[in-house]
CSV table of C-alpha atoms in Angstrom, one decimal:
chain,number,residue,atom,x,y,z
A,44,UNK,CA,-15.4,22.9,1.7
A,45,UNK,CA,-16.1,19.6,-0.5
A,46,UNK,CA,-15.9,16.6,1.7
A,47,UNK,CA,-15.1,18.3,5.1
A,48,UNK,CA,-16.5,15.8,7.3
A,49,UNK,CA,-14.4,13.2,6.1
A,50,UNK,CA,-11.2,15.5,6.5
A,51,UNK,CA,-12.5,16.2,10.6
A,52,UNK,CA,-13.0,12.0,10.9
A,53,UNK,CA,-9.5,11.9,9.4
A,54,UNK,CA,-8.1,14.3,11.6
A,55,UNK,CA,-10.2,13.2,14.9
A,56,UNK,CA,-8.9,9.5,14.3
A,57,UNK,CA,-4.8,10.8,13.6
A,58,UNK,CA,-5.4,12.9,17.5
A,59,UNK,CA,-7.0,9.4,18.7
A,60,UNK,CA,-4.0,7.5,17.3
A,61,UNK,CA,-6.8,4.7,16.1
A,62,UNK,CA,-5.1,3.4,13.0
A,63,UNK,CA,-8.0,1.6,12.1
A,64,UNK,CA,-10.8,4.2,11.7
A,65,UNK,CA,-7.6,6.8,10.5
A,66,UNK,CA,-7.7,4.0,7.4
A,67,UNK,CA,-11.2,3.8,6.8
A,68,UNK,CA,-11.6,7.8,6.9
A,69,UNK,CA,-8.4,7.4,4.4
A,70,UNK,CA,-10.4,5.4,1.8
A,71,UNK,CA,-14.0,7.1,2.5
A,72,UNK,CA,-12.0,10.2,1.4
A,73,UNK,CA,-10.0,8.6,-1.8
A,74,UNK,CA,-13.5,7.1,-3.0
A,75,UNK,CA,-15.2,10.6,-3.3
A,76,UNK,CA,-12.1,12.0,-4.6
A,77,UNK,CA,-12.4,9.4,-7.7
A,78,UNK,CA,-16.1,10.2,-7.8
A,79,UNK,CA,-15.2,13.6,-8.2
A,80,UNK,CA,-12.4,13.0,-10.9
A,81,UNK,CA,-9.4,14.5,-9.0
A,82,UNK,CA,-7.1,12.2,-10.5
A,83,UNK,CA,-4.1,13.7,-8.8
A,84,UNK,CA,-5.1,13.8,-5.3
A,85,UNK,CA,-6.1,10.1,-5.4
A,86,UNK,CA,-2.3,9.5,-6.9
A,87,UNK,CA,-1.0,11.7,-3.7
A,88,UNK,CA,-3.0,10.0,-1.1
A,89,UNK,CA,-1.5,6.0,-2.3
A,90,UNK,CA,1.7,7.7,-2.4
A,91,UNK,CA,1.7,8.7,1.1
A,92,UNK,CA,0.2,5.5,2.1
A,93,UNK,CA,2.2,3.6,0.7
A,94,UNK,CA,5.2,5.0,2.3
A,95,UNK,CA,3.7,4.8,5.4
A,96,UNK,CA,3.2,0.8,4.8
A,97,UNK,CA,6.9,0.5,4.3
A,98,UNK,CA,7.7,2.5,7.1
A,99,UNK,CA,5.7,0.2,9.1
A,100,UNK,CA,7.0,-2.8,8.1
A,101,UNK,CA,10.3,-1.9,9.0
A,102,UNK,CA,9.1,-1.5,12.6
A,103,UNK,CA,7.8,-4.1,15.0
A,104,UNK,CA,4.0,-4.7,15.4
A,105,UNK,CA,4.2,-5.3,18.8
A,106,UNK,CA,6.5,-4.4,21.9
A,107,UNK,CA,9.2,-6.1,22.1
A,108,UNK,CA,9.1,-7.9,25.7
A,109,UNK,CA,12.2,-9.0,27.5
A,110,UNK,CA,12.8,-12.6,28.7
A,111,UNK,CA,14.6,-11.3,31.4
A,112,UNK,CA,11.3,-9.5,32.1
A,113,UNK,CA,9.2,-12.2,31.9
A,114,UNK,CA,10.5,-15.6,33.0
A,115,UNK,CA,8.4,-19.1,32.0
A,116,UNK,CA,8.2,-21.7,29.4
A,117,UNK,CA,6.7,-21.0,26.1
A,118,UNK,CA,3.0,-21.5,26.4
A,119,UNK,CA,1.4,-23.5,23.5
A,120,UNK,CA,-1.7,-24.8,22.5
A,121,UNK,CA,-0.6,-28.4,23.4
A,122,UNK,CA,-0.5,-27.2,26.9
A,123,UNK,CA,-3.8,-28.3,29.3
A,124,UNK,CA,-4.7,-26.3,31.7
A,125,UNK,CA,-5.2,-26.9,35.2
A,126,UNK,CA,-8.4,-28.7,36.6
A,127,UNK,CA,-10.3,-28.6,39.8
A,128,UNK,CA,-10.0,-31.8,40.9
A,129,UNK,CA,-13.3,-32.7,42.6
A,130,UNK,CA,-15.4,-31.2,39.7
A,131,UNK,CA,-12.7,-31.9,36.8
A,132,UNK,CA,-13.4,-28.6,35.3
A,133,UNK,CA,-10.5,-26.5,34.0
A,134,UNK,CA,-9.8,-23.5,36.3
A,135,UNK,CA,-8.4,-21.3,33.2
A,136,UNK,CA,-8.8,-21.0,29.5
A,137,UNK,CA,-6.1,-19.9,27.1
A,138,UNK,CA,-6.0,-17.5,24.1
A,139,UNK,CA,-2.9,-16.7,22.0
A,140,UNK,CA,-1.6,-13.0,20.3
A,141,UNK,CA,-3.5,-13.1,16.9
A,142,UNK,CA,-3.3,-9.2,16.1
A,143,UNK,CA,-6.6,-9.6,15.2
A,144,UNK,CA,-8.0,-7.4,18.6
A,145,UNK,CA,-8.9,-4.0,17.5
A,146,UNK,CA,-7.8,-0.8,19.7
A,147,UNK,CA,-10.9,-0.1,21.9
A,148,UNK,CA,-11.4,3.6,22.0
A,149,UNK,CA,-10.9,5.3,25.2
A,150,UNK,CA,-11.5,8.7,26.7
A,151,UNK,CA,-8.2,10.5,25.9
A,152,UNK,CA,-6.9,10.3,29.4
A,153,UNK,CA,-7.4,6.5,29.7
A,154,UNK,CA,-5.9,6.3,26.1
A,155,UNK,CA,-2.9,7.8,27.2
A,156,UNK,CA,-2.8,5.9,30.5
A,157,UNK,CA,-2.9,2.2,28.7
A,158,UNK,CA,-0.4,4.0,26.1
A,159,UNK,CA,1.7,4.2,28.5
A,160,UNK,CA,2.4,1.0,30.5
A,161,UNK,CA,2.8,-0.5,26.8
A,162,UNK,CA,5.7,2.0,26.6
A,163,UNK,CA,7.0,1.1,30.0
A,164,UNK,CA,7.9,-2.4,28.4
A,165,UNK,CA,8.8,-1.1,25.3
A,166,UNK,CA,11.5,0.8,27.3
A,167,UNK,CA,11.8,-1.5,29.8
A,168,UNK,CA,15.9,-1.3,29.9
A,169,UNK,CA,15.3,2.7,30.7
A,170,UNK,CA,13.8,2.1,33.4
A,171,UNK,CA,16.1,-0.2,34.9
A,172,UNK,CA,18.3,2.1,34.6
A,173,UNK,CA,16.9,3.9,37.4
A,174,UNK,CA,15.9,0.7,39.4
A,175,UNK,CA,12.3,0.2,38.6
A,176,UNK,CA,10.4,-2.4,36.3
A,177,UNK,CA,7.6,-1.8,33.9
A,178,UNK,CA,3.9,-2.0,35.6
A,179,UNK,CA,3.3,-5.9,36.6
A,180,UNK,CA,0.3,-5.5,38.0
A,181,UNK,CA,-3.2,-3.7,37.0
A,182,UNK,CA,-6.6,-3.5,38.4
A,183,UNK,CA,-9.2,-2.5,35.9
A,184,UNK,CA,-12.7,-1.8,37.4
A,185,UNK,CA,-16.0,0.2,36.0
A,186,UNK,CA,-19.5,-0.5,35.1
A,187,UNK,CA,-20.4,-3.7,32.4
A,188,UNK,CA,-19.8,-3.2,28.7
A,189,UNK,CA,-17.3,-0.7,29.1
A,190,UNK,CA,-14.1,-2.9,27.3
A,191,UNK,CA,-12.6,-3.8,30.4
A,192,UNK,CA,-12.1,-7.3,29.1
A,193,UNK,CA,-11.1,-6.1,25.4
A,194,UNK,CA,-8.4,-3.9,27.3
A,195,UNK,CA,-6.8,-6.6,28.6
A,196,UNK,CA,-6.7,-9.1,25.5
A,197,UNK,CA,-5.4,-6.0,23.5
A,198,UNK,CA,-2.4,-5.2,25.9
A,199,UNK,CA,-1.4,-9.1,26.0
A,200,UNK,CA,-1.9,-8.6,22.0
A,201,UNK,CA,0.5,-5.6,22.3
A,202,UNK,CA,3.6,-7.5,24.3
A,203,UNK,CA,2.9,-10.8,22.6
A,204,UNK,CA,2.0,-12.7,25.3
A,205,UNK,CA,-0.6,-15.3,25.7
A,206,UNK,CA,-3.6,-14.7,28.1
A,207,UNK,CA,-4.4,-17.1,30.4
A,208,UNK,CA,-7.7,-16.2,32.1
A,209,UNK,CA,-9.4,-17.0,35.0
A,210,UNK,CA,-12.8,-16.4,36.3
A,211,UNK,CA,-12.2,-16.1,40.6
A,212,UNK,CA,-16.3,-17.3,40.8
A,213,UNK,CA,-15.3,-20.4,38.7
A,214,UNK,CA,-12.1,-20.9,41.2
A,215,UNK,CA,-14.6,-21.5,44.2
A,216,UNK,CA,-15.6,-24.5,45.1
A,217,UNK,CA,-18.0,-26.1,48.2
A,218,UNK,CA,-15.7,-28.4,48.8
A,219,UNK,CA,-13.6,-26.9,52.4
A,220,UNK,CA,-10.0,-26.4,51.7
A,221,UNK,CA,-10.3,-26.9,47.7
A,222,UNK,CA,-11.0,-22.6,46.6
A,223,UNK,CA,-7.3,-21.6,48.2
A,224,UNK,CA,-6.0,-24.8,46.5
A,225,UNK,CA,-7.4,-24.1,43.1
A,226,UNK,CA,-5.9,-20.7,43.7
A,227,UNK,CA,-2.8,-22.0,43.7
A,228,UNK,CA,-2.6,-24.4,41.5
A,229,UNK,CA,-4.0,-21.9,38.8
A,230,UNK,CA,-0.8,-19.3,39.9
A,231,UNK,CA,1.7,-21.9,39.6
A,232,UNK,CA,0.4,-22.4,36.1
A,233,UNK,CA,0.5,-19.1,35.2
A,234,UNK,CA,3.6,-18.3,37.2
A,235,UNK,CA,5.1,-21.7,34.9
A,236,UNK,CA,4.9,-19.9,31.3
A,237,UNK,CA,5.4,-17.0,30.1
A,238,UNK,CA,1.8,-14.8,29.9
A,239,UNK,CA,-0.4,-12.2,31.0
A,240,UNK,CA,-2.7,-13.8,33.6
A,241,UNK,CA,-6.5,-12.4,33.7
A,242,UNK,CA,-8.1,-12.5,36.8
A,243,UNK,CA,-12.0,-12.2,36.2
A,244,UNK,CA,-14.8,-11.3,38.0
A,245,UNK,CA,-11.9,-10.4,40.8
A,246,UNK,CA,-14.8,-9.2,43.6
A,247,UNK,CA,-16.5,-12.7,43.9
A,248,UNK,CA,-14.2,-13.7,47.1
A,249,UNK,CA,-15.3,-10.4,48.7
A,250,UNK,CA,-19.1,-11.6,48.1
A,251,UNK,CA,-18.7,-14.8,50.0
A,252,UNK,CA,-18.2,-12.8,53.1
A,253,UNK,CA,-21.2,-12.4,54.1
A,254,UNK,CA,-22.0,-16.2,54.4
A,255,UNK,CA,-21.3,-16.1,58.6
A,256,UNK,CA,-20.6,-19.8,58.5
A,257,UNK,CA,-17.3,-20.1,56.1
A,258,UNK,CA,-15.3,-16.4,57.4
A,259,UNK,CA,-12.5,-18.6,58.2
A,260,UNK,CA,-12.5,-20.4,54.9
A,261,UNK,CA,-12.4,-17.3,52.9
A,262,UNK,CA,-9.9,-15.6,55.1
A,263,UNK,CA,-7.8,-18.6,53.8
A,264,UNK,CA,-8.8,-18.2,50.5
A,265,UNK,CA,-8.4,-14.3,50.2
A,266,UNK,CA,-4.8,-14.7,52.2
A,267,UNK,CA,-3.7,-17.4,49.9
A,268,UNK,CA,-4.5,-15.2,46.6
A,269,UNK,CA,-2.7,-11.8,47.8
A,270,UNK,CA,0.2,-13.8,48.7
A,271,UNK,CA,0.0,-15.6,45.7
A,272,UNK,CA,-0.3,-12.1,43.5
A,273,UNK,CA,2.7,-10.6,45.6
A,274,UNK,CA,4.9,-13.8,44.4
A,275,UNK,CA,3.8,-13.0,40.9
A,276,UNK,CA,5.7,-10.1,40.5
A,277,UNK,CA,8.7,-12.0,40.0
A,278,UNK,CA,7.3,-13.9,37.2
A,279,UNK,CA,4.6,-12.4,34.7
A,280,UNK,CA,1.5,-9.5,34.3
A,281,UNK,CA,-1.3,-9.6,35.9
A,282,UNK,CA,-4.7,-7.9,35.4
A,283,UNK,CA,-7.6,-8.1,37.6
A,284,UNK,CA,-11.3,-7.2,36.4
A,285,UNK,CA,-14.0,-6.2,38.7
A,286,UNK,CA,-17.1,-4.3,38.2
A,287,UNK,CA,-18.0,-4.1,41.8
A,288,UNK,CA,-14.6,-2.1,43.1
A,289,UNK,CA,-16.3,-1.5,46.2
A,290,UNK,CA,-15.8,-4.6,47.7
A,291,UNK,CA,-12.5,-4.9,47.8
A,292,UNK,CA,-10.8,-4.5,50.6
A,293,UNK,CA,-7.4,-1.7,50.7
A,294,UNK,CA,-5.1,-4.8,51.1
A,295,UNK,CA,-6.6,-6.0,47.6
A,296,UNK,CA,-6.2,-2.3,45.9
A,297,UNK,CA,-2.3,-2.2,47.1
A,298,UNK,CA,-1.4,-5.3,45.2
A,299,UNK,CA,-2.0,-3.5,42.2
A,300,UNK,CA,0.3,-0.8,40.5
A,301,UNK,CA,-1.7,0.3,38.7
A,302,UNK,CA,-5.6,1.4,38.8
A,303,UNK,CA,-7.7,1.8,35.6
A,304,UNK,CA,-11.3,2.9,35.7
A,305,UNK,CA,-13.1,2.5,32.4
A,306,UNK,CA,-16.4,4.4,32.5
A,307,UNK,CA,-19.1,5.2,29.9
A,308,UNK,CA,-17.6,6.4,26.9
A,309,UNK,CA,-17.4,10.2,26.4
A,310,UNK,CA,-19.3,12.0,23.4
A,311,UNK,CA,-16.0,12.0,20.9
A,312,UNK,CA,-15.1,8.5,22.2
A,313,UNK,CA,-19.3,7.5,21.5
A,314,UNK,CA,-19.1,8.8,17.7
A,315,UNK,CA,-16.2,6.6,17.0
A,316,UNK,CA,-17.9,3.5,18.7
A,317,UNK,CA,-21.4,4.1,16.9
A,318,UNK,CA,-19.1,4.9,13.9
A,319,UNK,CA,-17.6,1.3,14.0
A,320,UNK,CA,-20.1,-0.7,15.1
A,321,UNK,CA,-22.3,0.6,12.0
A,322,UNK,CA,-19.9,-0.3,9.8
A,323,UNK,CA,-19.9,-1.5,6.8
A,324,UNK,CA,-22.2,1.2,6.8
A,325,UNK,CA,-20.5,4.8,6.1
A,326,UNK,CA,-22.2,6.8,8.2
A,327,UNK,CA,-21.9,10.7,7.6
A,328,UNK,CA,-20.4,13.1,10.8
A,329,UNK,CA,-23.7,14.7,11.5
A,330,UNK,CA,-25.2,11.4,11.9
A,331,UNK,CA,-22.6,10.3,14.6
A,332,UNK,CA,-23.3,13.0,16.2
A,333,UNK,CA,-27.2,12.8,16.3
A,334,UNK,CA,-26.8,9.4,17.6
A,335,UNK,CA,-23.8,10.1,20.2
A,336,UNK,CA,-26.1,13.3,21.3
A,337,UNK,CA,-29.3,10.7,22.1
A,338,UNK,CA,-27.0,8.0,24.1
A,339,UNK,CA,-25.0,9.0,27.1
A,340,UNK,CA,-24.4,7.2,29.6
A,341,UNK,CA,-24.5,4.1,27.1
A,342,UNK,CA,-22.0,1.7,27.5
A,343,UNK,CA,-19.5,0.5,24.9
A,344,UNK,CA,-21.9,-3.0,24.6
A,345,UNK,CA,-25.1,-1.2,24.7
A,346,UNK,CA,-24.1,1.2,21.5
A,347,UNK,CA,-22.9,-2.3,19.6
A,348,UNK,CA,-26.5,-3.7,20.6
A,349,UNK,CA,-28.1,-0.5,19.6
A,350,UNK,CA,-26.3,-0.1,15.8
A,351,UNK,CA,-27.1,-4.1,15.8
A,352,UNK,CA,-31.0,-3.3,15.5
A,353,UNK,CA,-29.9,-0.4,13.5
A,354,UNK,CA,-28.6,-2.3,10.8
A,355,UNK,CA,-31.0,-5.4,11.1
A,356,UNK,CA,-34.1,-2.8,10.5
A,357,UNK,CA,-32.1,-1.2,7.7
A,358,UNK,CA,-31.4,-4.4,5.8
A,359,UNK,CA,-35.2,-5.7,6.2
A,360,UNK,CA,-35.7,-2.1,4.7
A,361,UNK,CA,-33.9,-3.1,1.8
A,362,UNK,CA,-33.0,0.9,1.0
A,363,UNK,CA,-29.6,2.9,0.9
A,364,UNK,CA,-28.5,3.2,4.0
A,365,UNK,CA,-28.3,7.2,3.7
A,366,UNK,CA,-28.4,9.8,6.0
A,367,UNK,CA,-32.2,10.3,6.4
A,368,UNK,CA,-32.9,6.4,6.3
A,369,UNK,CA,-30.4,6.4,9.6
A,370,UNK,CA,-32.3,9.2,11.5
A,371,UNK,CA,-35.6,7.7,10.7
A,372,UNK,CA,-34.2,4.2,11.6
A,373,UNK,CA,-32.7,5.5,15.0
A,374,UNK,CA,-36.1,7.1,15.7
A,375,UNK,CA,-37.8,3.6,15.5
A,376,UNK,CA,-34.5,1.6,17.8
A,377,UNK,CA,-35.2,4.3,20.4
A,378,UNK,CA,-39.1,3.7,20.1
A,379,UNK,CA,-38.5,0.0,21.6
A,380,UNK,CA,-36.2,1.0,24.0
A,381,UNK,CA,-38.4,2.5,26.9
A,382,UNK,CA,-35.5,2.7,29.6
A,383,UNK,CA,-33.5,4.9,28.1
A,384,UNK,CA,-34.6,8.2,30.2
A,385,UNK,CA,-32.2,10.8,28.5
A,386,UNK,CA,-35.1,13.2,27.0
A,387,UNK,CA,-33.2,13.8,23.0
A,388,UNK,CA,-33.6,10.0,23.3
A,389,UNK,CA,-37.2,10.0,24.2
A,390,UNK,CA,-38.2,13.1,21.9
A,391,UNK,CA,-36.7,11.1,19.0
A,392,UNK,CA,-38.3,7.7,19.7
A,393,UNK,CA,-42.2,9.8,19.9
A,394,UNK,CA,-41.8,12.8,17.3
A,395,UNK,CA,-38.9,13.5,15.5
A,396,UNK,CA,-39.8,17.3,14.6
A,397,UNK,CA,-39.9,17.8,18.3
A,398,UNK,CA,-36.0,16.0,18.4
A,399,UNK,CA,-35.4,18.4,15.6
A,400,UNK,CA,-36.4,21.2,17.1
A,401,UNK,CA,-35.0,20.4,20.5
A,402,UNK,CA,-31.5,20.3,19.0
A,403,UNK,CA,-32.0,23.7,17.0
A,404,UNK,CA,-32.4,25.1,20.2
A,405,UNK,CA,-29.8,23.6,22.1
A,406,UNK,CA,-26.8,25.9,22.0
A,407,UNK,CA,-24.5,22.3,22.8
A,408,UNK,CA,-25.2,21.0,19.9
A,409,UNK,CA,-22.8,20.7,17.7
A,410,UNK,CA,-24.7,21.0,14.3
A,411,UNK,CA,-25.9,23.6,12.4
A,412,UNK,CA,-29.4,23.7,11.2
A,413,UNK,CA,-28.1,23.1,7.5
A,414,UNK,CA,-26.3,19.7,8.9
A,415,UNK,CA,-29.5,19.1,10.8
A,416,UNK,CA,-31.5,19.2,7.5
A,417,UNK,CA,-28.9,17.0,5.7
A,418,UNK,CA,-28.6,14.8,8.2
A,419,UNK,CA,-32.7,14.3,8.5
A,420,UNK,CA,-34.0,14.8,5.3
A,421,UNK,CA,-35.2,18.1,5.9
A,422,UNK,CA,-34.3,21.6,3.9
A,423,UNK,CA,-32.5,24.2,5.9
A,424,UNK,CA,-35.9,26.4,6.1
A,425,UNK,CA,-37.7,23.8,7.7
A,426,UNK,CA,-35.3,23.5,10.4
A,427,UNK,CA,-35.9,26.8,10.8
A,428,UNK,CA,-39.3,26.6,11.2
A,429,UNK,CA,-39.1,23.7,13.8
A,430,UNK,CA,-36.9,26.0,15.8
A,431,UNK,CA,-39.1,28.7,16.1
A,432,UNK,CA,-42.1,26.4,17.2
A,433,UNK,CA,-40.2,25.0,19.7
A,434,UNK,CA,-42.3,21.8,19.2
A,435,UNK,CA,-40.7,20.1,22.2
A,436,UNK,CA,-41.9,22.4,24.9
A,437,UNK,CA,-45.3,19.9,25.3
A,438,UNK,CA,-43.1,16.9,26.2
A,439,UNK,CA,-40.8,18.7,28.6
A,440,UNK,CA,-44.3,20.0,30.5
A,441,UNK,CA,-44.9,16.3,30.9
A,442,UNK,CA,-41.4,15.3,31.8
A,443,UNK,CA,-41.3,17.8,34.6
A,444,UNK,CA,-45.2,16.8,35.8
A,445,UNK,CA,-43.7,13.1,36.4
């Protein structure tokens, strides 16, 4: 079938509800259409879009978040934030709703979990009919660089609400008595205007314990921040960030209604990342899939540096950025990038007939040994070839020997 891999991004983008890669798989597939002269199809495709635009405009871009909901003054850019006064630095920054934050792409259960506090508000009024409020409070932990941050400027994006964030490390201070004051004074801010407060680097209070000579300091200080997040509730969202969930004690976890944990993305979740972090390079299926295959356990920030120095060695090239150029270019990224361990990686970055071959044999790969060849700039028989030879049997002697 002509132009299948662009009808399986279309479709994998629709079940991912990312309207932004659904789009771009939209006009990938209306450009080869006119390069293919079907006229008709092209005419279809604007017609539908088209009436989905209008459809869209009718609705709201945003939930619609009630005052009663959210109490506080309207929080502009006029407004200073507040300062620790011994070192005169501000204990918060602000940034405002632009709609400008893409939708990070989750795992589908994490997808549907952030889907659905953003509903909770939408349907706030539901749920008040039955006594309870939409989720207040949410602790998002995991490992660095997996869009724990971008998570929480896109739901303040969603309910329209500025983000006042805080960084806990930048709240302490050496000064006795002045952390648990800083504390407060940034929650009265927040609690003030209407916002989503962000509450970074949330374990650095736990970290101070093990200084012996201050435990009564910072059992002030950790006392005045849960009572301060229990009075929030009344007032605004809050969202904590922490990549070291460990130390924080169960009286910390209980403040929080809700518990996110944003790992390493998954394969499906690690084609659409490579795929829009290459961009504006169209990158074919089979090629987000040779890349997604050579990188688990990458992070969201390590695949952006990674198709980074894709792109910077492809534009020094000065050649199409096709298929085979992409394979070849991945093989050279990988070949100064010693610590990545996984072996497709490591096969790839030394000898790229022993990656081929590797993956011929691999019965979880998803590609066939034509999509291989495509994809590499190799005909189908040679593929075959590489199979058979099993090239990559020498390097996994030496794996196992270290």
């Amino acid at each position: 079938m002509n132009h299948f891999s662009v009808v399986q991004s279309i479709i994998k983008a629709g079940l991912a509800k990312d309207e932004e890669a659904l789009r771009k798989q939209i006009n990938r597939l209306k450009a080869r259409l006119v390069k293919d002269g079907a006229e008709k199809e092209v005419a279809t495709i604007e017609r539908l879009m088209s009436a989905e635009t209008d459809t869209k405009e009718m609705a709201p871009s945003r939930v619609e978040v009630s005052r009663t909901l959210i109490s506080g003054e309207t929080l502009t850019p006029e407004v200073h934030p507040p300062m620790d006064r011994e070192t005169g630095a501000q204990l918060c920054s602000v940034e405002f709703p632009t709609e400008s934050t893409p939708k990070p792409v989750y795992s589908a259960m994490v997808g549907e979990t952030v889907d659905g506090l953003l509903e909770e508000w939408g349907r706030a009024e539901a749920l008040q009919e039955l006594g309870v409020d939409p989720t207040r409070t949410l602790l998002i932990y995991g490992p660095p660089g997996t869009g724990k941050t971008l998570t929480a400027h896109f739901i303040a994006e969603q309910l329209g609400l500025p983000l006042v964030i805080a960084r806990i490390d930048g709240l302490i201070s050496s000064f006795l008595g002045t952390t648990a004051r800083n504390i407060a004074n940034l929650f009265e801010f927040a609690n003030r205007y209407a916002c989503v407060l962000l509450l970074d680097e949330f374990d650095a209070l736990a970290k101070l314990r093990d200084d012996p000579h201050e435990v009564g300091e910072i059992k002030r200080v950790v006392n005045t921040l849960l009572q301060n997040l229990d009075r929030r509730r009344d007032y605004g969202v809050t969202i904590a960030i922490t990549n070291h969930q460990s130390l924080l004690d169960s009286a910390v976890w209980r403040r929080f209604e809700s518990q996110l944990y944003l790992g390493e993305p998954e394969r499906h979740a690690r084609e659409e990342l490579i795929e829009r972090f290459l961009e504006p390079i169209e990158a074919d299926r089979a090629i987000l899939t040779i890349y997604s295959y050579c990188l688990p356990g990458t992070s969201g920030a390590d695949l952006e540096r990674i198709c980074a120095s894709v792109k910077r060695w492809i534009a020094l090239r000065g050649d199409k950025p096709e298929s085979p150029l992409l394979f070849e270019t991945l093989s050279h990224v990988l070949g100064r990038m010693p610590s990545l361990d996984h072996l497709p990686a490591k096969l790839l970055a030394k000898d790229k007939d022993a990656f081929i071959s590797y993956c011929a044999n691999d019965s979880d790969f998803k590609l066939r040994q034509l999509e291989i060849g495509e994809a590499t700039g190799n005909g189908q028989a040679r593929i075959s070839e590489l199979k058979k030879a099993k090239r990559y049997e020498p390097y996994m002697e030496g794996a196992h020997a270290q």
